[in-house]
mmCIF file of C-alpha atoms in Angstrom:
data_model
loop_
_atom_site.group_PDB
_atom_site.id
_atom_site.type_symbol
_atom_site.label_atom_id
_atom_site.label_comp_id
_atom_site.label_asym_id
_atom_site.label_seq_id
_atom_site.Cartn_x
_atom_site.Cartn_y
_atom_site.Cartn_z
ATOM 1 C CA UNK A 1 -156.764 -156.677 -176.389
ATOM 2 C CA UNK A 2 -155.421 -158.954 -173.521
ATOM 3 C CA UNK A 3 -154.549 -158.323 -169.909
ATOM 4 C CA UNK A 4 -156.090 -155.036 -169.172
ATOM 5 C CA UNK A 5 -155.322 -153.742 -165.891
ATOM 6 C CA UNK A 6 -157.078 -150.605 -164.976
ATOM 7 C CA UNK A 7 -154.757 -147.797 -163.426
ATOM 8 C CA UNK A 8 -156.388 -145.836 -160.444
ATOM 9 C CA UNK A 9 -154.328 -142.916 -159.255
ATOM 10 C CA UNK A 10 -152.493 -143.335 -156.016
ATOM 11 C CA UNK A 11 -153.368 -139.699 -155.158
ATOM 12 C CA UNK A 12 -156.932 -139.350 -155.542
ATOM 13 C CA UNK A 13 -157.061 -135.359 -155.122
ATOM 14 C CA UNK A 14 -157.973 -134.896 -158.860
ATOM 15 C CA UNK A 15 -156.899 -134.430 -162.338
ATOM 16 C CA UNK A 16 -154.109 -132.205 -161.543
ATOM 17 C CA UNK A 17 -152.143 -134.692 -159.433
ATOM 18 C CA UNK A 18 -148.991 -136.145 -160.986
ATOM 19 C CA UNK A 19 -150.466 -139.574 -159.905
ATOM 20 C CA UNK A 20 -153.735 -138.989 -161.951
ATOM 21 C CA UNK A 21 -151.573 -138.209 -164.986
ATOM 22 C CA UNK A 22 -149.177 -141.119 -164.398
ATOM 23 C CA UNK A 23 -152.279 -143.259 -164.231
ATOM 24 C CA UNK A 24 -153.556 -141.880 -167.665
ATOM 25 C CA UNK A 25 -150.081 -142.615 -169.103
ATOM 26 C CA UNK A 26 -150.247 -146.112 -167.640
ATOM 27 C CA UNK A 27 -153.671 -146.681 -169.453
ATOM 28 C CA UNK A 28 -152.230 -145.329 -172.816
ATOM 29 C CA UNK A 29 -149.712 -148.055 -172.505
ATOM 30 C CA UNK A 30 -152.012 -150.675 -171.278
ATOM 31 C CA UNK A 31 -154.778 -149.850 -173.986
ATOM 32 C CA UNK A 32 -154.350 -147.038 -176.482
ATOM 33 C CA UNK A 33 -150.874 -148.188 -177.728
ATOM 34 C CA UNK A 34 -152.726 -151.291 -179.219
ATOM 35 C CA UNK A 35 -156.027 -150.043 -179.925
ATOM 36 C CA UNK A 36 -155.317 -146.515 -181.539
ATOM 37 C CA UNK A 37 -153.781 -147.701 -184.631
ATOM 38 C CA UNK A 38 -156.826 -149.882 -185.325
ATOM 39 C CA UNK A 39 -159.135 -147.181 -184.919
ATOM 40 C CA UNK A 40 -157.256 -144.107 -186.008
ATOM 41 C CA UNK A 41 -154.327 -145.590 -188.152
ATOM 42 C CA UNK A 42 -151.539 -144.381 -185.821
ATOM 43 C CA UNK A 43 -150.229 -144.523 -182.232
ATOM 44 C CA UNK A 44 -151.390 -142.045 -179.737
ATOM 45 C CA UNK A 45 -149.402 -138.886 -179.809
ATOM 46 C CA UNK A 46 -147.313 -139.527 -176.782
ATOM 47 C CA UNK A 47 -145.590 -142.373 -178.349
ATOM 48 C CA UNK A 48 -144.162 -140.181 -181.249
ATOM 49 C CA UNK A 49 -140.870 -140.066 -179.548
ATOM 50 C CA UNK A 50 -140.744 -143.943 -179.549
ATOM 51 C CA UNK A 51 -141.520 -143.760 -183.454
ATOM 52 C CA UNK A 52 -138.597 -141.360 -183.833
ATOM 53 C CA UNK A 53 -135.797 -143.176 -181.862
ATOM 54 C CA UNK A 54 -137.020 -146.465 -183.592
ATOM 55 C CA UNK A 55 -138.657 -148.296 -180.557
ATOM 56 C CA UNK A 56 -141.703 -148.403 -182.667
ATOM 57 C CA UNK A 57 -142.134 -148.982 -186.293
ATOM 58 C CA UNK A 58 -143.561 -145.860 -188.062
ATOM 59 C CA UNK A 59 -146.534 -146.803 -190.227
ATOM 60 C CA UNK A 60 -146.583 -145.783 -193.922
ATOM 61 C CA UNK A 61 -149.576 -143.958 -195.300
ATOM 62 C CA UNK A 62 -150.804 -147.210 -196.895
ATOM 63 C CA UNK A 63 -150.427 -149.021 -193.746
ATOM 64 C CA UNK A 64 -152.326 -146.333 -191.739
ATOM 65 C CA UNK A 65 -154.968 -146.353 -194.138
ATOM 66 C CA UNK A 66 -155.427 -150.203 -193.991
ATOM 67 C CA UNK A 67 -155.339 -150.128 -190.225
ATOM 68 C CA UNK A 68 -157.672 -147.307 -189.649
ATOM 69 C CA UNK A 69 -161.364 -148.569 -188.940
ATOM 70 C CA UNK A 70 -160.326 -152.271 -189.505
ATOM 71 C CA UNK A 71 -162.020 -153.662 -186.487
ATOM 72 C CA UNK A 72 -165.071 -155.652 -186.860
ATOM 73 C CA UNK A 73 -164.937 -156.826 -183.239
ATOM 74 C CA UNK A 74 -163.268 -155.718 -180.170
ATOM 75 C CA UNK A 75 -162.627 -158.334 -177.349
ATOM 76 C CA UNK A 76 -161.468 -156.975 -174.139
ATOM 77 C CA UNK A 77 -160.020 -159.371 -171.287
ATOM 78 C CA UNK A 78 -159.936 -157.570 -168.056
ATOM 79 C CA UNK A 79 -157.988 -158.980 -165.159
ATOM 80 C CA UNK A 80 -157.444 -156.503 -162.333
ATOM 81 C CA UNK A 81 -156.705 -152.930 -161.299
ATOM 82 C CA UNK A 82 -153.643 -151.190 -159.899
ATOM 83 C CA UNK A 83 -152.725 -148.357 -157.871
ATOM 84 C CA UNK A 84 -150.355 -146.199 -160.130
ATOM 85 C CA UNK A 85 -148.284 -143.367 -158.650
ATOM 86 C CA UNK A 86 -145.867 -140.843 -160.570
ATOM 87 C CA UNK A 87 -142.082 -141.892 -160.245
ATOM 88 C CA UNK A 88 -139.621 -138.904 -160.348
ATOM 89 C CA UNK A 89 -136.403 -139.266 -161.983
ATOM 90 C CA UNK A 90 -134.670 -139.720 -158.779
ATOM 91 C CA UNK A 91 -136.790 -142.869 -157.957
ATOM 92 C CA UNK A 92 -135.855 -146.648 -159.060
ATOM 93 C CA UNK A 93 -139.117 -148.149 -159.773
ATOM 94 C CA UNK A 94 -137.964 -151.726 -160.536
ATOM 95 C CA UNK A 95 -139.920 -154.736 -160.197
ATOM 96 C CA UNK A 96 -142.149 -156.367 -162.707
ATOM 97 C CA UNK A 97 -145.133 -154.106 -161.996
ATOM 98 C CA UNK A 98 -143.104 -151.023 -163.279
ATOM 99 C CA UNK A 99 -144.358 -149.206 -166.489
ATOM 100 C CA UNK A 100 -141.400 -148.710 -168.726
ATOM 101 C CA UNK A 101 -139.100 -147.406 -165.896
ATOM 102 C CA UNK A 102 -136.355 -146.688 -168.233
ATOM 103 C CA UNK A 103 -138.564 -144.374 -170.269
ATOM 104 C CA UNK A 104 -138.872 -140.665 -169.501
ATOM 105 C CA UNK A 105 -142.123 -140.490 -171.380
ATOM 106 C CA UNK A 106 -143.849 -142.959 -169.144
ATOM 107 C CA UNK A 107 -142.577 -142.456 -165.514
ATOM 108 C CA UNK A 108 -144.983 -144.330 -163.390
ATOM 109 C CA UNK A 109 -144.832 -147.262 -160.754
ATOM 110 C CA UNK A 110 -147.721 -149.572 -160.361
ATOM 111 C CA UNK A 111 -148.745 -151.200 -157.057
ATOM 112 C CA UNK A 112 -151.400 -153.629 -156.136
ATOM 113 C CA UNK A 113 -152.099 -152.318 -152.705
ATOM 114 C CA UNK A 114 -150.972 -149.179 -150.572
ATOM 115 C CA UNK A 115 -147.831 -149.947 -148.307
ATOM 116 C CA UNK A 116 -148.101 -149.735 -144.644
ATOM 117 C CA UNK A 117 -151.298 -151.445 -144.476
ATOM 118 C CA UNK A 118 -153.376 -149.007 -146.498
ATOM 119 C CA UNK A 119 -156.245 -149.892 -148.695
ATOM 120 C CA UNK A 120 -156.077 -152.689 -151.011
ATOM 121 C CA UNK A 121 -157.113 -152.235 -154.478
ATOM 122 C CA UNK A 122 -159.640 -155.174 -154.055
ATOM 123 C CA UNK A 123 -159.991 -158.496 -152.465
ATOM 124 C CA UNK A 124 -156.963 -160.710 -152.964
ATOM 125 C CA UNK A 125 -157.409 -163.580 -155.306
ATOM 126 C CA UNK A 126 -155.621 -167.074 -155.455
ATOM 127 C CA UNK A 127 -152.740 -165.726 -157.880
ATOM 128 C CA UNK A 128 -150.405 -163.454 -156.042
ATOM 129 C CA UNK A 129 -150.925 -160.747 -158.687
ATOM 130 C CA UNK A 130 -154.621 -160.705 -158.998
ATOM 131 C CA UNK A 131 -157.144 -158.738 -157.144
ATOM 132 C CA UNK A 132 -160.767 -158.534 -157.494
ATOM 133 C CA UNK A 133 -161.087 -154.935 -158.334
ATOM 134 C CA UNK A 134 -164.561 -154.646 -160.295
ATOM 135 C CA UNK A 135 -164.475 -150.905 -160.279
ATOM 136 C CA UNK A 136 -161.600 -151.123 -162.713
ATOM 137 C CA UNK A 137 -163.992 -153.030 -165.215
ATOM 138 C CA UNK A 138 -166.514 -150.432 -164.848
ATOM 139 C CA UNK A 139 -164.012 -147.685 -165.656
ATOM 140 C CA UNK A 140 -162.651 -149.748 -168.512
ATOM 141 C CA UNK A 141 -165.832 -149.677 -170.301
#
């Protein structure tokens, strides 16, 4: 799996916050979409609407059986972390950091740091999109 970006909830008030749920959805897009078929033989349950509407190919029973447990080695390339907040239907996420803004299943917006001089996700690196955020690596593992 390449280019993992851990998603930290914008609102840190707890597991009931919309931002926490959005961060969980972002991680499903970032990681589970790619790994669940290899370990379990199918996409995570929240992706079912995408199979039904044709965005994702449905696995046949034979393909699912071949995929399930087929991993001998799992490599993870962690890059950085992002602050993620829930985006309501009235918002236009836009930008290259949005997680599937056209998709009602994954309404979330990703940010590198809080606007208005808020707390950065980590120390800024040389690349404009990259922040040193070792806590995300710890959470990913």
